[in-house]
Coordinates of C-alpha atoms and ligand atoms in Angstrom, one line a residue:
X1 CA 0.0 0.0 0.0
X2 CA 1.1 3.8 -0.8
X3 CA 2.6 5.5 2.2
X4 CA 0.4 8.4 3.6
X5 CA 3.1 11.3 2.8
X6 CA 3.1 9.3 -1.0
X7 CA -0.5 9.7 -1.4
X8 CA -0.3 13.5 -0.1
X9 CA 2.8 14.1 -2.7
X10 CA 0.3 12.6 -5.5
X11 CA -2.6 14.3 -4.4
X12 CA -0.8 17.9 -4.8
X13 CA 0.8 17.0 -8.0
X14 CA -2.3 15.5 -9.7
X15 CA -4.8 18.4 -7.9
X16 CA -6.7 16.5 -5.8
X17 CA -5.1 18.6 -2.8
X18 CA -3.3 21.4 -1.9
X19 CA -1.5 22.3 1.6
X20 CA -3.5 25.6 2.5
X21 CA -1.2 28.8 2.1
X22 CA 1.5 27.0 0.5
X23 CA 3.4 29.6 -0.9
X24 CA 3.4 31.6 2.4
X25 CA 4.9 28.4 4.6
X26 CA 1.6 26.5 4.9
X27 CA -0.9 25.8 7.8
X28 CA -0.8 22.6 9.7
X29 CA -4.4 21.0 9.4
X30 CA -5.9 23.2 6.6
X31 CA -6.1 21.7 2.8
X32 CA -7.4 23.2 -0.4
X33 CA -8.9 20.6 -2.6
X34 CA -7.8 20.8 -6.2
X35 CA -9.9 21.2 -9.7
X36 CA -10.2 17.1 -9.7
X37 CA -9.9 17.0 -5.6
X38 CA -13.6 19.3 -5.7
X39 CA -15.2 16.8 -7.7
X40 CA -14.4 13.9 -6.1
X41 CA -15.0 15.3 -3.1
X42 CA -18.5 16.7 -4.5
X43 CA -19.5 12.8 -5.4
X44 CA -18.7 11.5 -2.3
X45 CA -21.0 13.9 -0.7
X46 CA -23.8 13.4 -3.3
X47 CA -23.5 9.9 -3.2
X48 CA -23.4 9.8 0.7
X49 CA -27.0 12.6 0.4
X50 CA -28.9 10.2 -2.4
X51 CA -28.1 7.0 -0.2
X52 CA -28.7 8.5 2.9
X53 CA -31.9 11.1 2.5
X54 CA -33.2 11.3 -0.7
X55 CA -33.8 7.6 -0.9
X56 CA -34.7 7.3 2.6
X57 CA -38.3 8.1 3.2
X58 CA -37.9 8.3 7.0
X59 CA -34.8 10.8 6.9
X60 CA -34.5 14.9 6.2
X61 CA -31.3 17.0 5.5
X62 CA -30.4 20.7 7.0
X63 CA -27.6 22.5 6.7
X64 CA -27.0 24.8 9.7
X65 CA -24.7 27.5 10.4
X66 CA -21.2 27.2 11.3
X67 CA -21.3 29.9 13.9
X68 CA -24.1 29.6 16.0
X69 CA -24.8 30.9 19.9
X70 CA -22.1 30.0 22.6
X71 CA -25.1 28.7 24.8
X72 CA -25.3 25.5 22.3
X73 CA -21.5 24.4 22.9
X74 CA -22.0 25.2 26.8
X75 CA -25.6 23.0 26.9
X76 CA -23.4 20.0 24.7
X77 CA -20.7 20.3 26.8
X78 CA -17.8 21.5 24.7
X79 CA -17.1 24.2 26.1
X80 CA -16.3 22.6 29.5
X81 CA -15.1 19.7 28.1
X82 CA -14.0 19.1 24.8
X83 CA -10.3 18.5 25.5
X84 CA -7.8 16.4 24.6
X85 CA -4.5 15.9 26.1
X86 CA -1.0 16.9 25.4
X87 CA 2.4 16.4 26.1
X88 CA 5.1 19.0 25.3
X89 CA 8.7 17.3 24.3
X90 CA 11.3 18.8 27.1
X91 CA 14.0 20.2 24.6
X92 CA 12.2 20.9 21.1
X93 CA 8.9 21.8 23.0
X94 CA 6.9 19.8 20.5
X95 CA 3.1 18.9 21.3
X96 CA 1.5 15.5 21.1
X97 CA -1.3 14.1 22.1
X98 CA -0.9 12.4 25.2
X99 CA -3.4 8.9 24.3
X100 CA -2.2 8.5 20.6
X101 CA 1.6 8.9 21.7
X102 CA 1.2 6.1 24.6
X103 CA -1.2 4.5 22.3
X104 CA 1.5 4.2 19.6
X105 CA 4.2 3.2 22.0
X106 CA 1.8 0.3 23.7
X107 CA -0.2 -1.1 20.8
X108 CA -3.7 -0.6 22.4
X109 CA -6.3 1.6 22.2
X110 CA -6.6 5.1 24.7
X111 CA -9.7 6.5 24.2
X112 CA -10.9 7.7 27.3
X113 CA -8.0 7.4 29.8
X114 CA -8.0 10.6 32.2
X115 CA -4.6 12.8 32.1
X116 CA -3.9 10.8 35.7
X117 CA -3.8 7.8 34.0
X118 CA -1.4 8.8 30.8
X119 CA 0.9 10.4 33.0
X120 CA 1.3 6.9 35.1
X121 CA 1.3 4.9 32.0
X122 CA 4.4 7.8 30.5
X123 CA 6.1 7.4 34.2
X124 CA 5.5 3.2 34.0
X125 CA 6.6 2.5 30.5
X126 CA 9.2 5.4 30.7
X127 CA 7.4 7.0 27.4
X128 CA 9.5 9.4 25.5
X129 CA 8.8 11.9 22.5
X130 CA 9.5 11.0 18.9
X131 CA 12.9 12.5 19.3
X132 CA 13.6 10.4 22.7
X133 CA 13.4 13.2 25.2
X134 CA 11.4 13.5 28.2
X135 CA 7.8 14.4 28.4
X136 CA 6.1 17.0 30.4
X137 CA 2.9 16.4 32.6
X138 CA -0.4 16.2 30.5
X139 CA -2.5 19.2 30.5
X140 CA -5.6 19.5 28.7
X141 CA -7.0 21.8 25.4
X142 CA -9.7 22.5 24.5
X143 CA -10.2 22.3 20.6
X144 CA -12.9 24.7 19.9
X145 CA -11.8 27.7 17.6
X146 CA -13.2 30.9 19.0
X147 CA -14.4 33.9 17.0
X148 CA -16.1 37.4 18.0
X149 CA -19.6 38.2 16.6
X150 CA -20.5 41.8 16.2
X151 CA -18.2 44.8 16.3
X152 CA -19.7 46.3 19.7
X153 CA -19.6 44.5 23.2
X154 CA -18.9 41.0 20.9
X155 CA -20.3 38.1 21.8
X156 CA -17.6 35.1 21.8
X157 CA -18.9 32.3 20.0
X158 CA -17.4 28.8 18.2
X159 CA -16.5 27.7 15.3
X160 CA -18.4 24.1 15.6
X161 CA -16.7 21.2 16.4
X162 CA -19.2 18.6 14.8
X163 CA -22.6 19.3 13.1
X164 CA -24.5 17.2 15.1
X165 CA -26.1 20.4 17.6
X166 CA -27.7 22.1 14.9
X167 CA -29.7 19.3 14.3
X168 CA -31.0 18.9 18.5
X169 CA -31.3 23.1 18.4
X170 CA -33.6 22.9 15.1
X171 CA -35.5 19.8 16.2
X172 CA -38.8 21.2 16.9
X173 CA -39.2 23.5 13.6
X174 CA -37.6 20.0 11.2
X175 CA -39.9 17.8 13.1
X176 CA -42.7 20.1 12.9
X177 CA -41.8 21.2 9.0
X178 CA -41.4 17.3 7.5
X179 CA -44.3 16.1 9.7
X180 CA -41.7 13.5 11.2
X181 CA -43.2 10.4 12.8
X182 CA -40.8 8.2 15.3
X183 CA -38.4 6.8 14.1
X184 CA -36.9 9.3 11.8
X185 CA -33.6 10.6 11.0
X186 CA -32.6 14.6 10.4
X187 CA -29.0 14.0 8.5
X188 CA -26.1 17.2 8.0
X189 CA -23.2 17.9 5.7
X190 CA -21.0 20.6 6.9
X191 CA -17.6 21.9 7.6
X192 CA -16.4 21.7 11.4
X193 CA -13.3 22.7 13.0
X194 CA -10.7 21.4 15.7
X195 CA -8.0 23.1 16.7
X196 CA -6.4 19.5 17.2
X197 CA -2.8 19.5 19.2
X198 CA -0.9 17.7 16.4
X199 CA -2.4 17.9 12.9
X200 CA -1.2 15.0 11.8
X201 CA -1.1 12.1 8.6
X202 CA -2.3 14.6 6.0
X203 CA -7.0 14.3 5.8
X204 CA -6.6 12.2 8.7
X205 CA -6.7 14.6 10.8
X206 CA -7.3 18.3 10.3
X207 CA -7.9 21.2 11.9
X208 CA -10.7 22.2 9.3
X209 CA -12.6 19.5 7.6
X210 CA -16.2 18.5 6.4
X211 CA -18.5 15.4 8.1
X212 CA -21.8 13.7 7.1
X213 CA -23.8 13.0 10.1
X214 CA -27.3 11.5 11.1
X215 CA -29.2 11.9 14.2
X216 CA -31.3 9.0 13.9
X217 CA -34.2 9.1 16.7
X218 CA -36.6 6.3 17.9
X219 CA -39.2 6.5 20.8
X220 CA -37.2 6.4 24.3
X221 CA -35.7 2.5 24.8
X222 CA -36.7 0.7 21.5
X223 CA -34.7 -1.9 20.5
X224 CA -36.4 -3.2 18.2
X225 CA -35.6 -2.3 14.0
X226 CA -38.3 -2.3 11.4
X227 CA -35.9 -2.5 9.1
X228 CA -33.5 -5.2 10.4
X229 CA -34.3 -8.0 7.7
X230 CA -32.6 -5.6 5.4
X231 CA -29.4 -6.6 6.6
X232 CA -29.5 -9.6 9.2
X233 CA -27.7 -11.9 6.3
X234 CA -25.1 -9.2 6.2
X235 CA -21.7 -10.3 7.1
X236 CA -19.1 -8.1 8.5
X237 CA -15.9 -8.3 10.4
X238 CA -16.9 -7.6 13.8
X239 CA -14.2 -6.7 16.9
X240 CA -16.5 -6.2 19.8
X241 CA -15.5 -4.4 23.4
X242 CA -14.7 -8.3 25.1
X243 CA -12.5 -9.7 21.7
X244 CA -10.3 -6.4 22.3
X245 CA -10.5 -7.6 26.4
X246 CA -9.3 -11.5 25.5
X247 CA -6.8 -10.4 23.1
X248 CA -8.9 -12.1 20.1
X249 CA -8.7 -10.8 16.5
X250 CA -12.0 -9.8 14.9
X251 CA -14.9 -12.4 13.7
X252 CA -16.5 -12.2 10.4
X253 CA -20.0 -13.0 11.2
X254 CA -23.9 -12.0 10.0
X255 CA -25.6 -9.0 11.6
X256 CA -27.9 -12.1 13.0
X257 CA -25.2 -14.0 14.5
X258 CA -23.9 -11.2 16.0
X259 CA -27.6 -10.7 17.7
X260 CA -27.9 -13.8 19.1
X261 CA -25.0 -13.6 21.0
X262 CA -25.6 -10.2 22.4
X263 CA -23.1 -8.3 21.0
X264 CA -24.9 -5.4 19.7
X265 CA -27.4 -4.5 22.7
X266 CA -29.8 -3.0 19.9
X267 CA -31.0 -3.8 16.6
X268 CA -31.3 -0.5 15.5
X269 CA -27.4 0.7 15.9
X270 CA -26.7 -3.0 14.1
X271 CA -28.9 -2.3 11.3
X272 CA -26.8 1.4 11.2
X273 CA -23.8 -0.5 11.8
X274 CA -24.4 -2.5 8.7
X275 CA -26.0 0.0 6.6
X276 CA -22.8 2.3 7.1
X277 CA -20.9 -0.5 6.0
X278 CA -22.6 -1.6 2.8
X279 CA -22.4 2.1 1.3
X280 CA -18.9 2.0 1.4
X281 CA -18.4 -1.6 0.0
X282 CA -21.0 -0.2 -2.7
X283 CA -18.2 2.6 -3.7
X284 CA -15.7 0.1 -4.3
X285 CA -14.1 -0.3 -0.9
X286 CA -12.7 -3.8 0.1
X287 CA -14.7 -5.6 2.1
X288 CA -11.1 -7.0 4.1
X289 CA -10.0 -3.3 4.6
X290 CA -13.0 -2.5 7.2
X291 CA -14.3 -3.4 10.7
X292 CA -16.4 -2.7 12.7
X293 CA -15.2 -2.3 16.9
X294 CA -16.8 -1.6 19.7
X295 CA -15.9 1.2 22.3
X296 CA -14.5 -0.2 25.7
X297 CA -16.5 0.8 28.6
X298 CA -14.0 3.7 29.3
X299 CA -13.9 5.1 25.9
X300 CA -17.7 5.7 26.2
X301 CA -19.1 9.3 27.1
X302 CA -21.0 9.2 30.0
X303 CA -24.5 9.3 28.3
X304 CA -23.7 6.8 25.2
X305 CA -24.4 3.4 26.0
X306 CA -22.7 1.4 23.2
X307 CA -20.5 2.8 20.7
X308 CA -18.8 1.3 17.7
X309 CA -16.7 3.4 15.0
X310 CA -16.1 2.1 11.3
X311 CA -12.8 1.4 10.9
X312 CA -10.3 1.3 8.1
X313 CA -6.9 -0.6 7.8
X314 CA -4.9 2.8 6.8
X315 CA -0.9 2.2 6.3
X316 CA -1.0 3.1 9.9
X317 CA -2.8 0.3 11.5
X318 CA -6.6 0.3 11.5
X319 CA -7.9 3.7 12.5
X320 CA -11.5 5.3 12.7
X321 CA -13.3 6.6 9.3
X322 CA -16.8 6.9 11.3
X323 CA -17.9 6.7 14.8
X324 CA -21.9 5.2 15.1
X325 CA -22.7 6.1 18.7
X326 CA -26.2 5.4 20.8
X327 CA -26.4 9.1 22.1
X328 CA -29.6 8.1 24.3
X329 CA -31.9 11.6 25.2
X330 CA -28.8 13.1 26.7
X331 CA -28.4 15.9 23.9
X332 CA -31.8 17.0 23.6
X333 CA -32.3 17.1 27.5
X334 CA -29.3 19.2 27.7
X335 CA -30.5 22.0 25.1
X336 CA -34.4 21.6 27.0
X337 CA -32.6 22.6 30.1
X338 CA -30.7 24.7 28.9
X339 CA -33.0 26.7 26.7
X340 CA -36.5 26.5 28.7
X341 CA -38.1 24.9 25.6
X342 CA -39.9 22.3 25.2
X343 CA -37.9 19.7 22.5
X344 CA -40.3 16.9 23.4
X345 CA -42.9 15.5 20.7
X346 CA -46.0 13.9 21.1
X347 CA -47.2 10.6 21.1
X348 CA -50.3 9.4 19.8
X349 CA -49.9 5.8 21.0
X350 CA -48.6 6.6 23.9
X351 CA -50.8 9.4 24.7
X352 CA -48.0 11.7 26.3
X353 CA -45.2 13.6 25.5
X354 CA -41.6 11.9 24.9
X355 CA -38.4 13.0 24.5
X356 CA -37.2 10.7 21.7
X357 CA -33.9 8.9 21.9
X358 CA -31.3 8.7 19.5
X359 CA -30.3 5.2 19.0
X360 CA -27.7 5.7 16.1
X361 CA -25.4 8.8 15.2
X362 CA -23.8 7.9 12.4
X363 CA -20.7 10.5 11.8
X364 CA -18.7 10.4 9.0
X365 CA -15.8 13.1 8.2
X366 CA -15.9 13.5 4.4
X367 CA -12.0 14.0 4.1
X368 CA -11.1 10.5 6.1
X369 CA -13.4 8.7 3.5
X370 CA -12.2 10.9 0.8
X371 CA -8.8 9.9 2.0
X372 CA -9.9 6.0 2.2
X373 CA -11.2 6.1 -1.5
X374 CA -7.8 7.3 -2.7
X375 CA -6.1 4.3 -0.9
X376 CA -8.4 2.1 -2.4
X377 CA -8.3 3.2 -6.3
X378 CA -4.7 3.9 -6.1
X379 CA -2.8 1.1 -8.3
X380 CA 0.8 1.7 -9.7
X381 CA 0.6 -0.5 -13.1
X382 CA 3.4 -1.6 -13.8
X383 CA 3.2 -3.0 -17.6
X384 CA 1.5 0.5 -18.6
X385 CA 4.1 2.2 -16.2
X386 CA 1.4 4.8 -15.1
X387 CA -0.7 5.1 -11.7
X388 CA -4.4 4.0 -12.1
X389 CA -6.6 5.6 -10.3
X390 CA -9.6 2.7 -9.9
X391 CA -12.0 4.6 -8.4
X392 CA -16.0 4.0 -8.4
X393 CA -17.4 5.5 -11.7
X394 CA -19.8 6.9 -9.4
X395 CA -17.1 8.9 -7.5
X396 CA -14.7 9.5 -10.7
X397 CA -14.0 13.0 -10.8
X398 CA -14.6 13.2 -14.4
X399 CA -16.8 10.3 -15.9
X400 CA -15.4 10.7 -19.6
X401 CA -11.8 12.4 -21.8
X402 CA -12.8 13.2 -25.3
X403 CA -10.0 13.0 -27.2
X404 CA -10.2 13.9 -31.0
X405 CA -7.3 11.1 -32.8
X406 CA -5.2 14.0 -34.1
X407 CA -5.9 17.8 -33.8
X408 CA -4.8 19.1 -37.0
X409 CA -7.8 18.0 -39.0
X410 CA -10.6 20.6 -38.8
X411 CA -13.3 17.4 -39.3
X412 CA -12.3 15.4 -36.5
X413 CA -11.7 18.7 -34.1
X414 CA -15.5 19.5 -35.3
X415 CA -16.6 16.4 -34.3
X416 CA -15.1 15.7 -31.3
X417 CA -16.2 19.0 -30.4
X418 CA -19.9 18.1 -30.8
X419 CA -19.6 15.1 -28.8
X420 CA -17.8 17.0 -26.2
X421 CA -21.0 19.4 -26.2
X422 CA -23.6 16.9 -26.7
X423 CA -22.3 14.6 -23.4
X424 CA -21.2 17.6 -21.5
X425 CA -24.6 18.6 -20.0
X426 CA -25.0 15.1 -18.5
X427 CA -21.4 13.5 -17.3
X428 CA -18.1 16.0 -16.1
X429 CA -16.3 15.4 -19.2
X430 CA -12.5 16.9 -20.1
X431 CA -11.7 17.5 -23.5
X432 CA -7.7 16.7 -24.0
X433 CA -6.3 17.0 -27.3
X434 CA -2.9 17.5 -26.5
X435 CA 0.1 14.5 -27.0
X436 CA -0.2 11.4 -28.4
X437 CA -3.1 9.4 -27.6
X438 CA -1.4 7.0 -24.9
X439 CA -0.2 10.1 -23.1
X440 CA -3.6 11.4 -22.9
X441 CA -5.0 8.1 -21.7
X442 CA -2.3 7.4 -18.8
X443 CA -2.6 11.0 -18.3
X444 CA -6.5 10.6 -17.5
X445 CA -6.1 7.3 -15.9
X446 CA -4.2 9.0 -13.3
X447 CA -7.2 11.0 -12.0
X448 CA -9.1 8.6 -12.5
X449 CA -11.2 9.2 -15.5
X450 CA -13.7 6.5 -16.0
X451 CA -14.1 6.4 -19.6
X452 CA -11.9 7.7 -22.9
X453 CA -14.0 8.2 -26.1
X454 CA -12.0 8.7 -29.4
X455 CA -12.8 11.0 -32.2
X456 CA -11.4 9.2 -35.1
X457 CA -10.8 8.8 -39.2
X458 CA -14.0 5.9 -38.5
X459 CA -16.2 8.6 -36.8
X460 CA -16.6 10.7 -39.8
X461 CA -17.7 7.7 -42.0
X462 CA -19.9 5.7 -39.4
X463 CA -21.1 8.0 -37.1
X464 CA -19.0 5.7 -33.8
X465 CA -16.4 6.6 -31.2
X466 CA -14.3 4.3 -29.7
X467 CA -14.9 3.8 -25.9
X468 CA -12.0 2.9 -23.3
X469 CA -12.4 1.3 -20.2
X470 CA -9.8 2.5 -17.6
X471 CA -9.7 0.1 -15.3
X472 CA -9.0 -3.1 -18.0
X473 CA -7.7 -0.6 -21.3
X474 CA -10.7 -2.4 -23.2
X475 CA -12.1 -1.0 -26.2
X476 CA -15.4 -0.9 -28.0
X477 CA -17.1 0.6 -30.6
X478 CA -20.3 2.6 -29.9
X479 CA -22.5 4.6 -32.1
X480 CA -22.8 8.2 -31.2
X481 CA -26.9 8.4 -30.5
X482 CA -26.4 5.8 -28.7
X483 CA -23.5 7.6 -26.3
X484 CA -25.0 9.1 -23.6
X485 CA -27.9 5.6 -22.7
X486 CA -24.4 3.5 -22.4
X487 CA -22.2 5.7 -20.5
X488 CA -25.4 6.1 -17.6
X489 CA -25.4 2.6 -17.7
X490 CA -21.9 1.7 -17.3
X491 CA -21.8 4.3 -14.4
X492 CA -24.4 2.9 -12.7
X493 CA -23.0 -0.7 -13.4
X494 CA -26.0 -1.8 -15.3
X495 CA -23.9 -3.5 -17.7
X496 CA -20.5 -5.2 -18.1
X497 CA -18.5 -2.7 -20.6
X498 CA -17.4 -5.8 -22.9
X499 CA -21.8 -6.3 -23.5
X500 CA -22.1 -2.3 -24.6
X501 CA -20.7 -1.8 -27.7
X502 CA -18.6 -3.9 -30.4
X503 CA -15.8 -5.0 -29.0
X504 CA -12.4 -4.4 -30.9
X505 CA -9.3 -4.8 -28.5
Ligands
LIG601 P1 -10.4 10.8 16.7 O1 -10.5 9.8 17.8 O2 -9.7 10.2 15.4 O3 -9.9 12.1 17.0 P2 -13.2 11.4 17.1 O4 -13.6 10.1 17.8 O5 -12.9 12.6 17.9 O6 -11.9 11.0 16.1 P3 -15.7 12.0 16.2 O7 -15.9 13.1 17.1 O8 -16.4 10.7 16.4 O9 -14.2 11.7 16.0 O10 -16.1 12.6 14.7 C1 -16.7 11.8 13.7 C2 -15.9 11.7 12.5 O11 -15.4 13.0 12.0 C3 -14.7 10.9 12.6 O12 -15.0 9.5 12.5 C4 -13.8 11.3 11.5 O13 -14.2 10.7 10.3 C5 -14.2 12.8 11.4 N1 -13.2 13.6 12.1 C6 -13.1 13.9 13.4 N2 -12.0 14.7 13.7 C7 -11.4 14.8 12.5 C8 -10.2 15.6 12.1 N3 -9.5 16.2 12.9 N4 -9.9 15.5 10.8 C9 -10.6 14.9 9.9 N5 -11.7 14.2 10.2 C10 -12.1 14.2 11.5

């Protein structure tokens, strides 16, 4: 697999990325994404919308503010108490952050050890910095960016650290709005911001970045999934709280397995679990490179009883993409105490008023599974001496490369021109007439482009293109009416490439 600073190197040089302020020295955390980069990012977010709201009958999107009133971060707790903890290297003065440096040094996970019980584990296992120098005591920081609203008497507020709050402060009017019935889901894409002690590993982790998030609500204490026959046959490596305690790898087992012997304690945040799952192996993601793992009893907040993230085997061990938490009542309590406002909704069977639970918050950061798709696609071919970028044709940042054969004959430039125009309006398409063919085709296979069509001596006599399939360098003949029907289907893997035209190499 491509190293993590490799994929960052290609990612600048081939635009999918930029380091933010690069020609003023750069800042640590922040990216620009590139012309290709926006694109693919774009898709993964569309994709990630269609799956998750607009073909969901029981789910509704927002998209709140980024700024909002400091009374929301003090109701969440943030503002008291989203902290993580640092150590400071005794020469160079160099931060870390306390659990992912003992973490690294011990080989198990951190989450949720208090700054007492680093610093005995640091004093134990006699823990030293990167550069082998003694550490200082934890202390903690709190990652919230601040901001002033208003030029008079300003009123300090946050840049949000997840987008989740938005969705709990705008409950009622959504609810109210989409004439919501229990259970329901109110989903979120947005930027959010952590002023994280070591920005480290390139989208990994940022200081700025996007996530995807879903507040999935039931009636208080349901357990019990309409939807769960959707996905019991599903199987799924599974790495479960008491694996991690016995020192066991993960089991690949069905969602219904998994059931029966109580591992999940709810069949809604297994049905999540799985569902999360399945739209990333439908984008092309290796089944072997994801798990699912369940939060120890220390990592968990205080008000989540069960907590699994979605993990990914990155160069760097298997690390989080998504965490799926069971958040319980505890956020919308918080903002009705906090507010004075009554948050609760009424229940016709049950005659009363309820504050509804959320059993699944499935939160996805857009850059870690932008990141993840990169890792995935990214294929050095050896015979063609190129990269390949195999990404989803969903998610390819540009679907086709129109390439007229030679561009010094005014009837081929004319008509690859009018295919360019007439597929233009319906797929991202790049029209590249310059080098020799094969240039332009590993040139486009390195961002990934799904299809190459050729404008050639033929096209002028029979009205066909050639079509090339990235991924296998296949060719096939396809009439030009007949263009746009057979590209939407080959994106949408309707047919096999070698079925949609006359094949010729
Ligand atoms: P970590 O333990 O890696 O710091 P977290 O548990 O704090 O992550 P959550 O608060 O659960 O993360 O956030 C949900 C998702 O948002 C994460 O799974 C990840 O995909 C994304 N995310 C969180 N922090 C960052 C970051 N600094 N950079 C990029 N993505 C992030």
């Amino acid at each position: 697999m491509i190293s993590i600073d490799d994929i960052a190197a290609f990612c600048r040089r081939r635009g999918f990325v930029y380091p933010n302020s690069e020609i003023y020295g750069g800042l640590a955390g922040i990216f620009d994404y590139g012309p290709v980069g926006v694109e693919l990012k774009n898709n993964i977010k569309k994709e990630w919308w269609k799956f998750h709201v607009q073909s969901r009958e029981d789910t509704v999107g927002i998209d709140g503010s980024i700024i909002s009133h400091p009374k929301i971060w003090k109701a969440s707790g943030h503002s008291d108490s989203f902290e993580d903890i640092m150590v400071e290297d005794s020469k160079t003065k160099e931060l870390f952050r306390a659990d992912l440096l003992v973490e690294e040094f011990l080989k198990e996970s951190m989450d949720g050890k208090t700054r007492e019980e680093l610093w005995k584990l640091i004093q134990q296992h006699k823990i030293k910095s990167h550069k082998g120098n003694e550490l200082s005591k934890p202390k903690g920081f709190n990652l919230m960016f601040s901001t002033d609203v208003g030029p008079k008497n300003p009123i300090k507020a946050y840049l949000r650290p997840e987008t989740a709050q938005l969705i709990f402060t705008n409950f009622k009017l959504i609810t109210e709005n989409s004439r919501l019935k229990l259970p329901f889901g109110i989903a979120q894409i947005g930027k959010a911001f952590r002023n994280e002690i070591a920005a480290r590993n390139f989208l990994f982790r940022c200081r700025e970045f996007e996530q995807m998030e879903i507040e999935y609500f039931t009636k208080p204490k349901e357990t019990k999934c309409k939807f769960i026959n959707e996905v019991e046959d599903y199987k799924l490596k599974i790495y479960s709280a008491e694996m991690q305690e016995k020192g066991s790898p993960e089991i690949e087992m069905t969602i219904k397995q998994a059931l029966s012997k109580k591992i999940f304690k709810n069949e809604w945040h297994a049905y999540w679990l799985a569902t999360e799952h399945k739209w990333f192996i439908s984008l092309g993601i290796n089944k072997d490179n994801l798990r699912i793992r369940q939060h120890n009893r220390k990592e968990l907040a205080h008000y989540s009883s069960d907590c699994w993230d979605l993990e990914y085997k990155f160069p760097f061990g298997f690390k989080e993409v998504e965490g799926i938490a069971d958040r319980s009542d505890y956020d919308l309590k918080q903002h009705i105490e906090h507010s004075k406002k009554d948050l609760s909704l009424f229940d016709d069977e049950l005659k009363q008023k309820i504050v509804p639970y959320v059993v699944a918050e499935p939160s996805l950061g857009v850059d870690r599974a932008f990141l993840i798709f990169l890792f995935e696609a990214y294929e050095y071919n050896k015979e063609r001496e190129n990269v390949v970028l195999k990404l989803h044709p969903k998610l390819s940042p540009i679907k086709v490369g129109i390439f007229p054969l030679v561009k010094n004959k005014p009837q081929i430039v004319k008509k690859a021109r009018e295919v360019y125009d007439f597929l233009k309006n319906e797929f991202v398409c790049d029209y590249d007439d310059s080098g020799s063919i094969g240039r332009r085709y590993s040139r486009q296979d390195e961002i990934g482009t799904f299809l190459g069509c050729t404008i050639d001596f033929e096209t002028l006599k029979d009205k066909s293109v050639t079509l090339r399939d990235r991924d296998t360098t296949k060719q096939i003949r396809v009439k030009i009416d007949e263009l746009k029907e057979i590209i939407k289907k080959l994106i949408n893997e309707e047919i096999k490439f070698e079925k949609a035209g006359k094949l010729i190499k």
